[in-house]
Coordinates of C-alpha atoms in Angstrom, one line a residue:
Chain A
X1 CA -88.0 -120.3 48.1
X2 CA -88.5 -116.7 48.3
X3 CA -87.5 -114.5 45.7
X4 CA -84.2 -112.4 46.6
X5 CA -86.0 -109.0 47.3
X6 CA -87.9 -106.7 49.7
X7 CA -91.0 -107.9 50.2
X8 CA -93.7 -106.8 53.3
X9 CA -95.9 -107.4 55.9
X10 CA -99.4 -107.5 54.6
X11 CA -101.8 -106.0 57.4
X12 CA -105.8 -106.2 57.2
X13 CA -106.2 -102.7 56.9
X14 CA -104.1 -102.7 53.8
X15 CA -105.7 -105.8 52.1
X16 CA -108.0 -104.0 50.0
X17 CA -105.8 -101.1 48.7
X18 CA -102.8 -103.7 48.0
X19 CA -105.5 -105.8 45.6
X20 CA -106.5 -102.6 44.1
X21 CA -103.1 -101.5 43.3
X22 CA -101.5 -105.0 43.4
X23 CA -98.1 -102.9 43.7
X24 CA -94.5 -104.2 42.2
X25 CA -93.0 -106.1 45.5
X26 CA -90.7 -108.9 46.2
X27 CA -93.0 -110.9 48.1
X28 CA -95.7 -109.9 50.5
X29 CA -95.4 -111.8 54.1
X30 CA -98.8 -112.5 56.6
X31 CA -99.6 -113.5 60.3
X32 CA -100.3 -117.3 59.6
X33 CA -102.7 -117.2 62.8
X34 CA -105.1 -114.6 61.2
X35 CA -106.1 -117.2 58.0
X36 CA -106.4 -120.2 60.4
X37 CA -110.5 -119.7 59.8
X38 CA -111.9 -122.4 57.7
X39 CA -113.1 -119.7 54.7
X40 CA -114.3 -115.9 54.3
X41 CA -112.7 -113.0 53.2
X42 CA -109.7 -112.4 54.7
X43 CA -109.0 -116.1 53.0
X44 CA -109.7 -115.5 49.8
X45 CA -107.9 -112.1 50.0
X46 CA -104.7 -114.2 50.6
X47 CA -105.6 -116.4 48.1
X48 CA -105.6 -113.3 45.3
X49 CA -102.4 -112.0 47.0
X50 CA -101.0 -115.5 46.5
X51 CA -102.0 -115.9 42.3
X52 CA -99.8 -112.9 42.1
X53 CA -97.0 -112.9 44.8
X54 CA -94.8 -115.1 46.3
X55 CA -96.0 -115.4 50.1
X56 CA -94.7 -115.9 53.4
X57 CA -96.4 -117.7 56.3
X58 CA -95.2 -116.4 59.2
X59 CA -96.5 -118.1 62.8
X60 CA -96.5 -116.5 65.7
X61 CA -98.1 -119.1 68.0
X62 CA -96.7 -122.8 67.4
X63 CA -94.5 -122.1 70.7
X64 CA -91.4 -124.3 69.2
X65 CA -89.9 -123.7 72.7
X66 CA -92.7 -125.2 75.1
X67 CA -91.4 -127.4 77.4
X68 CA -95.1 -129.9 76.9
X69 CA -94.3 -129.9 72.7
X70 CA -96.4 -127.8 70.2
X71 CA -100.4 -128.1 70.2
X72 CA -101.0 -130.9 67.5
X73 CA -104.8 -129.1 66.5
X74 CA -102.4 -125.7 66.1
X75 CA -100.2 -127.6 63.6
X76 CA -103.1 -129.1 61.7
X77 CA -104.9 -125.5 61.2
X78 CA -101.5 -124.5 60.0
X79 CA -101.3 -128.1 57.7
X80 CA -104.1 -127.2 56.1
X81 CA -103.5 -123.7 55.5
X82 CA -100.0 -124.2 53.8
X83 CA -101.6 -127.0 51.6
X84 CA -104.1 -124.0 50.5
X85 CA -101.8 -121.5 50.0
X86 CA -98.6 -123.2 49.1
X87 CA -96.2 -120.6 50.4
X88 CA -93.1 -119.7 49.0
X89 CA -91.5 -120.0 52.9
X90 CA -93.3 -121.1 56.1
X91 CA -91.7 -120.0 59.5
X92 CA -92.2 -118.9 63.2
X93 CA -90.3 -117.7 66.3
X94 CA -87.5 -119.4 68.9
X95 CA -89.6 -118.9 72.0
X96 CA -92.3 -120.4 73.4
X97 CA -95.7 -118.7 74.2
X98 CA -97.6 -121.1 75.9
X99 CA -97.7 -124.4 78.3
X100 CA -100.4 -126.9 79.3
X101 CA -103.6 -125.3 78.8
X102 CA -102.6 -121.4 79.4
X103 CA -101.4 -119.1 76.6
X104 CA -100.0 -115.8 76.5
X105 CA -100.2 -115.2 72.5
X106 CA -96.3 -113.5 73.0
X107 CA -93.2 -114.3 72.0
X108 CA -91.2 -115.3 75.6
X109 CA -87.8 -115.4 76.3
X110 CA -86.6 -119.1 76.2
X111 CA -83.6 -120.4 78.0
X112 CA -81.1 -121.5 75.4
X113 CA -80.3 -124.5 77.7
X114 CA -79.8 -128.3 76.1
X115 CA -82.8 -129.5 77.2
X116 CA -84.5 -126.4 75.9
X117 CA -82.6 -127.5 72.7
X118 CA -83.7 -130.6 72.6
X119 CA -87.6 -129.1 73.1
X120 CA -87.4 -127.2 70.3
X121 CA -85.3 -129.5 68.1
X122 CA -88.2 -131.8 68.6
X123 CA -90.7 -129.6 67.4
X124 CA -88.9 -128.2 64.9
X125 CA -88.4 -131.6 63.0
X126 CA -92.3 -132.4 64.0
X127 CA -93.6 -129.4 62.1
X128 CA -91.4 -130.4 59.1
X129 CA -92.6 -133.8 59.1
X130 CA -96.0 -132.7 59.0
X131 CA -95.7 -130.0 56.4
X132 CA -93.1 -132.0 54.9
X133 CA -91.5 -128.9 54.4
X134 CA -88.4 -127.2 55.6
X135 CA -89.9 -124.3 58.2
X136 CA -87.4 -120.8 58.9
X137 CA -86.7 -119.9 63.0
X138 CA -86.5 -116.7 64.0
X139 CA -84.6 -115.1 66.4
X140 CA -86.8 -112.9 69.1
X141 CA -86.5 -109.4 70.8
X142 CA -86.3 -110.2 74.4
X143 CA -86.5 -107.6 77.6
X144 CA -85.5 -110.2 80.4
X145 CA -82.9 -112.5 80.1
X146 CA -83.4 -116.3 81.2
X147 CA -80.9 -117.2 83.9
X148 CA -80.8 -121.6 84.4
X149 CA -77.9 -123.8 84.2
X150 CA -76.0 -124.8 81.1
X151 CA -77.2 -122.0 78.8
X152 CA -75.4 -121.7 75.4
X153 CA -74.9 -118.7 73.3
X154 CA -77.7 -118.5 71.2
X155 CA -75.6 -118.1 67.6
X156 CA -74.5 -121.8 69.3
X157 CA -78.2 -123.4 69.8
X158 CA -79.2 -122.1 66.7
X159 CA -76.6 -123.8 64.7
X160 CA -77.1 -126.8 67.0
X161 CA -80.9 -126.4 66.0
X162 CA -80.1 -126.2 62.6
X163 CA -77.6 -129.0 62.3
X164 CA -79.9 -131.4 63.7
X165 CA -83.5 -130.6 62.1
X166 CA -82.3 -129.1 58.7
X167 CA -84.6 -126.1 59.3
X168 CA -83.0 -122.5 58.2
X169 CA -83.0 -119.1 60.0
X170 CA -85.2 -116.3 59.6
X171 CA -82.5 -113.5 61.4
X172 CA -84.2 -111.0 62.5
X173 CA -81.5 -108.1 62.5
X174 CA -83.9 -105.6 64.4
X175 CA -83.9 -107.7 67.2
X176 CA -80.7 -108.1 67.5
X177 CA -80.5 -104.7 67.9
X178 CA -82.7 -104.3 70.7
X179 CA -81.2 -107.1 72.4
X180 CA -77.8 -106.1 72.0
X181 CA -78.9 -102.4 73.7
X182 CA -81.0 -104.1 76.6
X183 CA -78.6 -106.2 77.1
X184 CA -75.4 -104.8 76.5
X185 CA -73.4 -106.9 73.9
X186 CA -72.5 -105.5 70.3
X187 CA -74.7 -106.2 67.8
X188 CA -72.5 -106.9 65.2
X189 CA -70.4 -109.5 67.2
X190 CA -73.4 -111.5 68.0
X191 CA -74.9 -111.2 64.1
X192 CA -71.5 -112.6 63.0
X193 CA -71.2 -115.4 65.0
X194 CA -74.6 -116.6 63.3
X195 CA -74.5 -119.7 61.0
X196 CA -75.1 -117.3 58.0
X197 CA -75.2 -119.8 55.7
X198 CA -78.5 -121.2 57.2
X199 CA -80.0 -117.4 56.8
X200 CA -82.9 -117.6 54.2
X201 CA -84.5 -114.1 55.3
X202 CA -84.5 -111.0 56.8
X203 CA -86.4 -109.3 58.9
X204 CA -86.0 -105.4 59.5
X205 CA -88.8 -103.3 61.8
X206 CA -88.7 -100.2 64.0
X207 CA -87.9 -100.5 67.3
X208 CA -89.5 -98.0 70.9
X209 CA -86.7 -96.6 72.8
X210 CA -88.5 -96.9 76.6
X211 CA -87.4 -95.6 79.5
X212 CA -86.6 -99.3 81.2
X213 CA -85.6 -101.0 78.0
X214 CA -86.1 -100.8 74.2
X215 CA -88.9 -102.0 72.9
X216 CA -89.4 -104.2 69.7
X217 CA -93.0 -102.8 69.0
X218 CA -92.8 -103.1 64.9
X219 CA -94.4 -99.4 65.0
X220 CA -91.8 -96.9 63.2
X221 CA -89.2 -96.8 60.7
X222 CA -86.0 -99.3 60.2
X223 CA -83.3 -96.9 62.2
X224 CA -80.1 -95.9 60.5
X225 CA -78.0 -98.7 63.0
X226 CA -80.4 -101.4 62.2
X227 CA -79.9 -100.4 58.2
X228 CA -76.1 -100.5 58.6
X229 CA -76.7 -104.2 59.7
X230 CA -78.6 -104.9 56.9
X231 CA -76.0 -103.7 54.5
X232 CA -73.3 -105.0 55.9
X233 CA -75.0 -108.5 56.2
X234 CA -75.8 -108.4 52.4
X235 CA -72.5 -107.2 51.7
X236 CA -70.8 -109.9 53.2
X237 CA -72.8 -112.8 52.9
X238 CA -75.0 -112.0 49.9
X239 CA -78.5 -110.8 49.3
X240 CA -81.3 -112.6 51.2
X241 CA -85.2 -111.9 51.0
X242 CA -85.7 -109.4 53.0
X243 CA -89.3 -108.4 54.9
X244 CA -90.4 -105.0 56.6
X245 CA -92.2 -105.5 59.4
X246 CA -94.8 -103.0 60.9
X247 CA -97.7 -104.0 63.3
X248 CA -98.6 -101.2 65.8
X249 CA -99.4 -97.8 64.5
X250 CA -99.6 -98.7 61.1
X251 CA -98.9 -96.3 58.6
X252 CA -99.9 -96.2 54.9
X253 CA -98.9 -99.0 52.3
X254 CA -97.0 -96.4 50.5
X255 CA -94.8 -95.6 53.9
X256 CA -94.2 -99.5 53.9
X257 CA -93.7 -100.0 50.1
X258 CA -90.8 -96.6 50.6
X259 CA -89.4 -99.1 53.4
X260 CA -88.9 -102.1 51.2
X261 CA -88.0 -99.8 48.6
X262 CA -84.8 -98.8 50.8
X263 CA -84.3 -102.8 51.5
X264 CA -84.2 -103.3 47.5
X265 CA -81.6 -100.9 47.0
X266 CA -79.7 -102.0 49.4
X267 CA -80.1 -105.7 48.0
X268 CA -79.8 -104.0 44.5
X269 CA -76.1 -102.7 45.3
X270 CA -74.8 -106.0 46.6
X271 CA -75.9 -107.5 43.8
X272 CA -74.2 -105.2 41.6
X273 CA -70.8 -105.2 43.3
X274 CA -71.0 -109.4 43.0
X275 CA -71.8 -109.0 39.0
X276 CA -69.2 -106.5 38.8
Chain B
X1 CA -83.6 -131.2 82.3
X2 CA -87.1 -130.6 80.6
X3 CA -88.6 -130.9 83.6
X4 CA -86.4 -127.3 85.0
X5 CA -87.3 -125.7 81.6
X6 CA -91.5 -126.7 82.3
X7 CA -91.1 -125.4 85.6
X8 CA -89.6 -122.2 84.7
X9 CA -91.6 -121.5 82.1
X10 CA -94.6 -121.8 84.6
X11 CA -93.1 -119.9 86.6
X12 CA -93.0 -116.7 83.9
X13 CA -96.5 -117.4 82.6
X14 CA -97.6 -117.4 86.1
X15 CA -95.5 -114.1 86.6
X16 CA -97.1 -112.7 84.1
X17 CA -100.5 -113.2 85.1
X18 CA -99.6 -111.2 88.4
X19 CA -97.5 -113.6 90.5
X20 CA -95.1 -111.1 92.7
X21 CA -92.4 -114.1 92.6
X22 CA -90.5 -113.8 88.8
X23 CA -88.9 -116.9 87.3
X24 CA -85.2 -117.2 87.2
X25 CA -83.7 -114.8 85.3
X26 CA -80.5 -112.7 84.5
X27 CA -79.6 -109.0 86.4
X28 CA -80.4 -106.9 89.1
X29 CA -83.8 -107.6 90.6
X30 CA -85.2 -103.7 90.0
X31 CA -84.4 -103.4 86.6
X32 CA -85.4 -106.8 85.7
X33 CA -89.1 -106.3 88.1
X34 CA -89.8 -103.2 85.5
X35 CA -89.0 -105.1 82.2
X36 CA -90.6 -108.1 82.9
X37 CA -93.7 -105.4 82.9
X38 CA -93.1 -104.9 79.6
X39 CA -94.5 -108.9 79.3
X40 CA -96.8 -108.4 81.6
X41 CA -98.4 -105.0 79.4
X42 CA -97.9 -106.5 76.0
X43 CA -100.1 -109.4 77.0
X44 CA -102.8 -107.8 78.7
X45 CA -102.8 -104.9 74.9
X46 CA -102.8 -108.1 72.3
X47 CA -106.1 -109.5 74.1
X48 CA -107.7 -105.9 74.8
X49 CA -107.2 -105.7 70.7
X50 CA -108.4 -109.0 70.2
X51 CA -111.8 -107.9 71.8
X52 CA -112.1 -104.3 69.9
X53 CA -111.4 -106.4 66.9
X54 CA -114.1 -109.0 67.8
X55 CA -116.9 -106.3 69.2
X56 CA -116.7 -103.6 67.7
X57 CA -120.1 -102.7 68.6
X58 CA -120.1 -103.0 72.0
X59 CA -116.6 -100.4 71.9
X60 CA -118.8 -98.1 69.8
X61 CA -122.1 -98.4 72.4
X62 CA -120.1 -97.7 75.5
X63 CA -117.3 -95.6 74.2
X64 CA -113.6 -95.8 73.5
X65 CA -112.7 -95.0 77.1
X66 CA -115.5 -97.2 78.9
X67 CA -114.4 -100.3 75.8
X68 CA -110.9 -99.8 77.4
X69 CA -111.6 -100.3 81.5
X70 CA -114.2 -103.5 79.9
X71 CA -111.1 -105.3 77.9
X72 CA -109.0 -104.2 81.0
X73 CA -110.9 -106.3 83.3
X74 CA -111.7 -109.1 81.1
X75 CA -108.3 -109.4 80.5
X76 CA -106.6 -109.6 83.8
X77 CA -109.2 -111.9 84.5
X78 CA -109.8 -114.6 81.4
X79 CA -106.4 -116.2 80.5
X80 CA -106.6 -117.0 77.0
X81 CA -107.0 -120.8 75.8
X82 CA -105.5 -120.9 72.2
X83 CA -102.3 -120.4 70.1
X84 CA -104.7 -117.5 68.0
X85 CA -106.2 -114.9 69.6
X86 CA -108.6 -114.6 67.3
X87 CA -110.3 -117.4 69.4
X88 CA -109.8 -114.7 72.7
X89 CA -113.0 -113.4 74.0
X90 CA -116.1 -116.1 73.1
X91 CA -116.8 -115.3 77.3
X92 CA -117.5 -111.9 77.2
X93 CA -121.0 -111.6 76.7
X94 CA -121.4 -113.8 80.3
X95 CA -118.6 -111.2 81.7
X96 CA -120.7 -108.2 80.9
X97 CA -123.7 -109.9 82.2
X98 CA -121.9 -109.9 85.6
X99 CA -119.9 -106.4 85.5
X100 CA -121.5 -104.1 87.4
X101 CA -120.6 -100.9 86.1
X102 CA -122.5 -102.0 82.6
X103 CA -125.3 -102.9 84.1
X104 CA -127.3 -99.6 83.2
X105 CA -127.2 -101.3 79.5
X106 CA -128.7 -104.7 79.8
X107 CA -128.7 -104.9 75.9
X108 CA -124.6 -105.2 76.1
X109 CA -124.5 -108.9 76.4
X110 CA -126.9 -109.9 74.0
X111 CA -125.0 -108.0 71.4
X112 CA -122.0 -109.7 72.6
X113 CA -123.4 -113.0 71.9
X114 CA -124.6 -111.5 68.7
X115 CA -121.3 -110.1 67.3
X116 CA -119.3 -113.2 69.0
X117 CA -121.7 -114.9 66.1
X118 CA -120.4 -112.3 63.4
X119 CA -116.8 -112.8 64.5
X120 CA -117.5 -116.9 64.2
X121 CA -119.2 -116.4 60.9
X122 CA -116.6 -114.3 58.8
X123 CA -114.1 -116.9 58.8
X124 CA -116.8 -119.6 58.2
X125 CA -116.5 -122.3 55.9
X126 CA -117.1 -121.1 52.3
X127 CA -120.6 -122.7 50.8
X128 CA -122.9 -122.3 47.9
X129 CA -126.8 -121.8 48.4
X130 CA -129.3 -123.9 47.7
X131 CA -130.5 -124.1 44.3
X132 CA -134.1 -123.7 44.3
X133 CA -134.5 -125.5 41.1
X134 CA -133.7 -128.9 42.9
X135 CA -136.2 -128.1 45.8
X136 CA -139.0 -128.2 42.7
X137 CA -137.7 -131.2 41.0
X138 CA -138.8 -133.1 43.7
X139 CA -142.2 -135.0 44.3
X140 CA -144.3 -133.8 47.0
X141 CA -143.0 -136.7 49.4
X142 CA -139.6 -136.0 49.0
X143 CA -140.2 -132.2 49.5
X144 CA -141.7 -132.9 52.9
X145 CA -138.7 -135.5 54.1
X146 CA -136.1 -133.1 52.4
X147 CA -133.7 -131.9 55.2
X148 CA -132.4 -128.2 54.8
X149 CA -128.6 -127.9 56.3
X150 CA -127.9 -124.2 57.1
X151 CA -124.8 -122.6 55.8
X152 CA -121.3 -122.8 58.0
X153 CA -121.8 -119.8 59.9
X154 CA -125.5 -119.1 59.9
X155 CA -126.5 -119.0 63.4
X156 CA -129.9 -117.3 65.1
X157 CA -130.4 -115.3 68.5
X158 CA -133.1 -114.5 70.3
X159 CA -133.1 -111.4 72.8
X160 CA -135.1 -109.2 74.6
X161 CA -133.4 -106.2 72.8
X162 CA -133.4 -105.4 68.7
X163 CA -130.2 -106.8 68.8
X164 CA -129.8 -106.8 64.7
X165 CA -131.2 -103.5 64.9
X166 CA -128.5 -102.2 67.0
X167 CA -126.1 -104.1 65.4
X168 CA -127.0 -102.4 61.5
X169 CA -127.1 -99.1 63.1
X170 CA -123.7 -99.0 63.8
X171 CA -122.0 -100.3 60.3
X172 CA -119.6 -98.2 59.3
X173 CA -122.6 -97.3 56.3
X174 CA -125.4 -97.4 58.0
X175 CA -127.8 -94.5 58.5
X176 CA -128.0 -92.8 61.7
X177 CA -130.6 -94.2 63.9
X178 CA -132.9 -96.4 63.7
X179 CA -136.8 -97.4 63.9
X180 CA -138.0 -100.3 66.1
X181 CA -140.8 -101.7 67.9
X182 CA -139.5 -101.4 71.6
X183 CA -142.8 -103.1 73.0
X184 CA -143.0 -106.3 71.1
X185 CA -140.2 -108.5 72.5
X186 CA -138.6 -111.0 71.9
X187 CA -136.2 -110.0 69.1
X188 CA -135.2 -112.3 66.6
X189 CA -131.9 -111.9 64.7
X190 CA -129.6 -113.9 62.1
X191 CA -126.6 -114.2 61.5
X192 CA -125.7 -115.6 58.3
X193 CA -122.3 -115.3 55.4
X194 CA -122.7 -114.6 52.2
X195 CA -119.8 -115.2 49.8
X196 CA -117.3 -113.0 51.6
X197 CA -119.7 -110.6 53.4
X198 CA -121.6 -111.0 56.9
X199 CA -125.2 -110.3 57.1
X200 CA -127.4 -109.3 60.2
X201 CA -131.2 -109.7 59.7
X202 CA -134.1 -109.4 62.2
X203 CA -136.3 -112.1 61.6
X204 CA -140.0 -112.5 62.5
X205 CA -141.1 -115.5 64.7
X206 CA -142.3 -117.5 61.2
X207 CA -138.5 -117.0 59.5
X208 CA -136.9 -117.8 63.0
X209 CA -139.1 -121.3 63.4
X210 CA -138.0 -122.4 60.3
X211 CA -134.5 -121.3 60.4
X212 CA -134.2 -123.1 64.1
X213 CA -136.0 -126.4 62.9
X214 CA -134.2 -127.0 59.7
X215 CA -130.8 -126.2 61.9
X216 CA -131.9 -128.6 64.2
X217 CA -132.3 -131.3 61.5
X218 CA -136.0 -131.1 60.8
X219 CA -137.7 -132.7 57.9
X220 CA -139.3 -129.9 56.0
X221 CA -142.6 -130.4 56.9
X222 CA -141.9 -130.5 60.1
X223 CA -140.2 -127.3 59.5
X224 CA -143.4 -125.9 58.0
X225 CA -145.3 -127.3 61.0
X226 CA -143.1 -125.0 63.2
X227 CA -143.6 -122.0 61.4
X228 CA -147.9 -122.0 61.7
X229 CA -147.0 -123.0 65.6
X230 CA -144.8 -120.1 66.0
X231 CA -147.2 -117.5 64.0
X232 CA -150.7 -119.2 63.2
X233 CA -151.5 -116.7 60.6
X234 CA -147.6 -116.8 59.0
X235 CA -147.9 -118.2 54.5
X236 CA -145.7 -120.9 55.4
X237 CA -144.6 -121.3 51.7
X238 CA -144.0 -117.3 51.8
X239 CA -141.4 -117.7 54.7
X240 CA -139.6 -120.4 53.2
X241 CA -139.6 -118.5 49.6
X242 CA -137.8 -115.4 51.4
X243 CA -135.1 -118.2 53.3
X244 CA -134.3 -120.0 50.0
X245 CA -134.2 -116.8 47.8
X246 CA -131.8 -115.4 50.9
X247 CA -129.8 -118.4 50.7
X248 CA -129.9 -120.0 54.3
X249 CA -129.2 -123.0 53.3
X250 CA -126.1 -124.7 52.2
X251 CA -125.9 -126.7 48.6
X252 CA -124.3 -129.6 49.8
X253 CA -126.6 -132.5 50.0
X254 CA -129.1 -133.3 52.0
X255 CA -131.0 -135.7 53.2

């Protein structure tokens, strides 16, 4: 379990100034893929991060969604690396990334269709089994929407999902922002009709406004709307950890540390109102 | 039906790759032909990065904008085979063998190979060297049968070019320039990890015998053997002295 508090991603151009400074933060949350080597520094930088912080392994390439089931040698290299690092959380995405031999190393759209369901459902309990370990999904950004028969809401696939594996959600409330702009439904609406109870973190990251579609490119600040969603969530459904995610352009630890510094308050003044 | 949901997802990942005909999917076909760009452009930028982050050396020999048109091409044109893209990229040295536009720098693919070796090496198994003192607490007979393994991630090249040259010169502290011998080729270079750094070392033809016979399994005398064939006048004993004080050689036992 995760502490209840801001925590952040943890970049490589950042590892050697976070050791040095070791700064006071929630939990600190990495790119499981990038520590799939089998030693060497970037290794036993996480390792030092880890004798100090609570950490987070977050995948971004088990494809829970592909239709062929997840890359066994992929879930070993991940095996090992939780039984290394014993992480306070271990999760990944609800899309799928690759099939047969061919891999695109994104996060795809998948069609929240039954059989779709039972894919991931699958894989989901197959990844627990092996890590025997409860694993988070996470809801993706997504610019094209899947159109095939006997799609379900997704608030209605994930609470399928969790209901039959036992996994909980990582709720990304960023990108249901974007998805609710490209795709025009309210943001709110579709946030509430989550299984919030199943919610054991948050993710908030800046978002691209494009010309075709906004873009979830994890390269700018949390925007005003997306922290109104973050309050409001806390406010009615308690506190949960909650991550700050920045990938492209990224700026200095301090700009991410004034980031989760905003998440904490916000988790700070829920928690005061439910003590009071 | 998995079968719809394997089918459409080929359909994407084939769309993706440049197929004019998009899977299924939701809205007007205009809007939804420029988002699904957006797939299409994310993909071909995470593998473009994955090769600046995997040869750095090449990006800084040809330049930022040259680098770019390079990871372009190889992009478009090598899917990638793995769930980390960290593994994106081992073909490029081949790829810049064949590309025409780099051919005015023949060197390019033989630092390829070279820093594809670095890339391999810094995630490496971690090891511990050698300790000499077991090397003289044995008898002169199991000396000569002793079987070196070389540390996870050790791994020699040999080239036409001063590839480790090349390679040091453009470390973020090295000096500028650098001095080499541009009429005595072949080149021989090592890559090898210490603790948590990667080291790049040009090696004469004595070190580079003995480091590619005791990889291969070699008994060390036959190892020695190899070093007087490859350099006649080479102290055997010297060569190896430098190796084991370096730490080629990995502490887990041998046979």
């Amino acid at each position: 379990m995760l502490p209840v508090r801001a925590g952040i991603g943890l970049r490589h151009p950042h590892h050697r100034e976070f050791l040095e400074r070791q700064p006071p933060i929630g939990f600190v949350e990495v790119h499981s893929e990038n520590f799939f080597g089998d030693g060497g520094r970037d290794l036993d930088v996480l390792g030092r991060v880890r004798a100090d912080h609570a950490v987070s392994l977050h995948g971004v390439g088990l494809s829970l969604g592909r239709a062929d089931g997840v890359d066994p040698a992929h879930l070993q290299r991940l095996a090992r690396l939780v039984a290394r690092i014993e992480p306070a959380v271990v999760s990944d995405h609800l899309c799928w990334g690759a099939i047969g031999d061919a891999h695109w190393n994104d996060l795809l759209p998948l069609p929240m269709t039954p059989a779709a369901l039972d894919v991931v459902a699958t894989a989901v309990s197959r990844v627990q089994d092996t890590l025997r370990r409860p694993i988070l999904v996470e809801n993706v950004s997504a610019y094209v929407q899947p159109d095939l028969a006997d799609a379900m809401p997704e608030a209605e696939f994930v609470a399928q999902l969790v209901a039959r594996t036992g996994c909980g959600l990582l709720l990304d409330l960023n990108n249901v922002y974007v998805n609710a702009l490209n795709h025009g439904f309210d943001a709110q609406t579709a946030i509430d009709a989550m299984p919030a109870v199943a919610v054991r973190e948050l993710h908030l990251a800046g978002h691209f406004v494009g010309p075709d579609c906004v873009i979830d490119h994890h390269g700018d600040r949390v925007c005003d709307a997306v922290w109104a969603l973050h309050a409001r969530f806390v406010a009615q459904h308690g506190a949960r950890p909650t991550l700050i995610e920045w990938d492209t352009d990224l700026p200095t630890l301090d700009v991410l540390l004034e980031e989760a510094a905003h998440a904490q308050r916000i988790l700070d003044r829920t928690r005061e109102s439910v003590d009071a | 039906m998995r079968d719809a949901l394997a089918h459409w997802q080929r359909a994407f990942g084939a769309a993706i790759d440049g197929a004019a005909t998009l899977p299924a999917l939701r809205g007007d076909a205009a809007t939804v032909a420029r988002r699904f760009g957006v797939y299409r452009n994310n993909v071909r930028l995470a593998r473009m990065a994955a090769l600046r982050n995997a040869y750095p050396v090449i990006a800084a020999l040809v330049g930022d904008a040259f680098f770019d048109g390079l990871a372009r091409r190889f992009a478009s044109t090598y899917a990638s085979t793995a769930g980390d893209l960290n593994a994106y990229g081992a073909a490029f040295d081949a790829f810049l063998a064949a590309f025409e536009p780099a051919q005015a720098l023949p060197y390019l693919p033989d630092v390829a190979r070279l820093e594809r070796a670095v890339h391999v090496a810094w995630s490496a198994a971690d090891s511990a060297p050698f300790d000499v003192a077991r090397l003289a607490s044995l008898d002169a007979a199991a000396q000569a049968a002793l079987r070196f393994t070389v540390r996870p991630g050790a791994h020699a090249l040999v080239s036409r070019w001063p590839i480790a040259a090349i390679w040091n010169a453009h470390q973020p502290d090295a000096p500028h320039g650098f001095d080499f011998d541009a009429a005595s080729p072949p080149y021989f270079a090592l890559v090898r990890r210490d603790a948590t750094r990667v080291r790049v070392d040009t090696l004469d033809a004595a070190a580079h015998a003995l480091f590619v016979a005791s990889a291969g399994g070699a008994p060390l005398a036959d190892a020695l053997d190899a070093v007087v064939a490859a350099a006649p006048h080479a102290d055997a004993g010297v060569v190896l002295g430098t190796a084991l004080r370096d730490g080629w050689f990995d502490d887990a036992p041998a046979g």
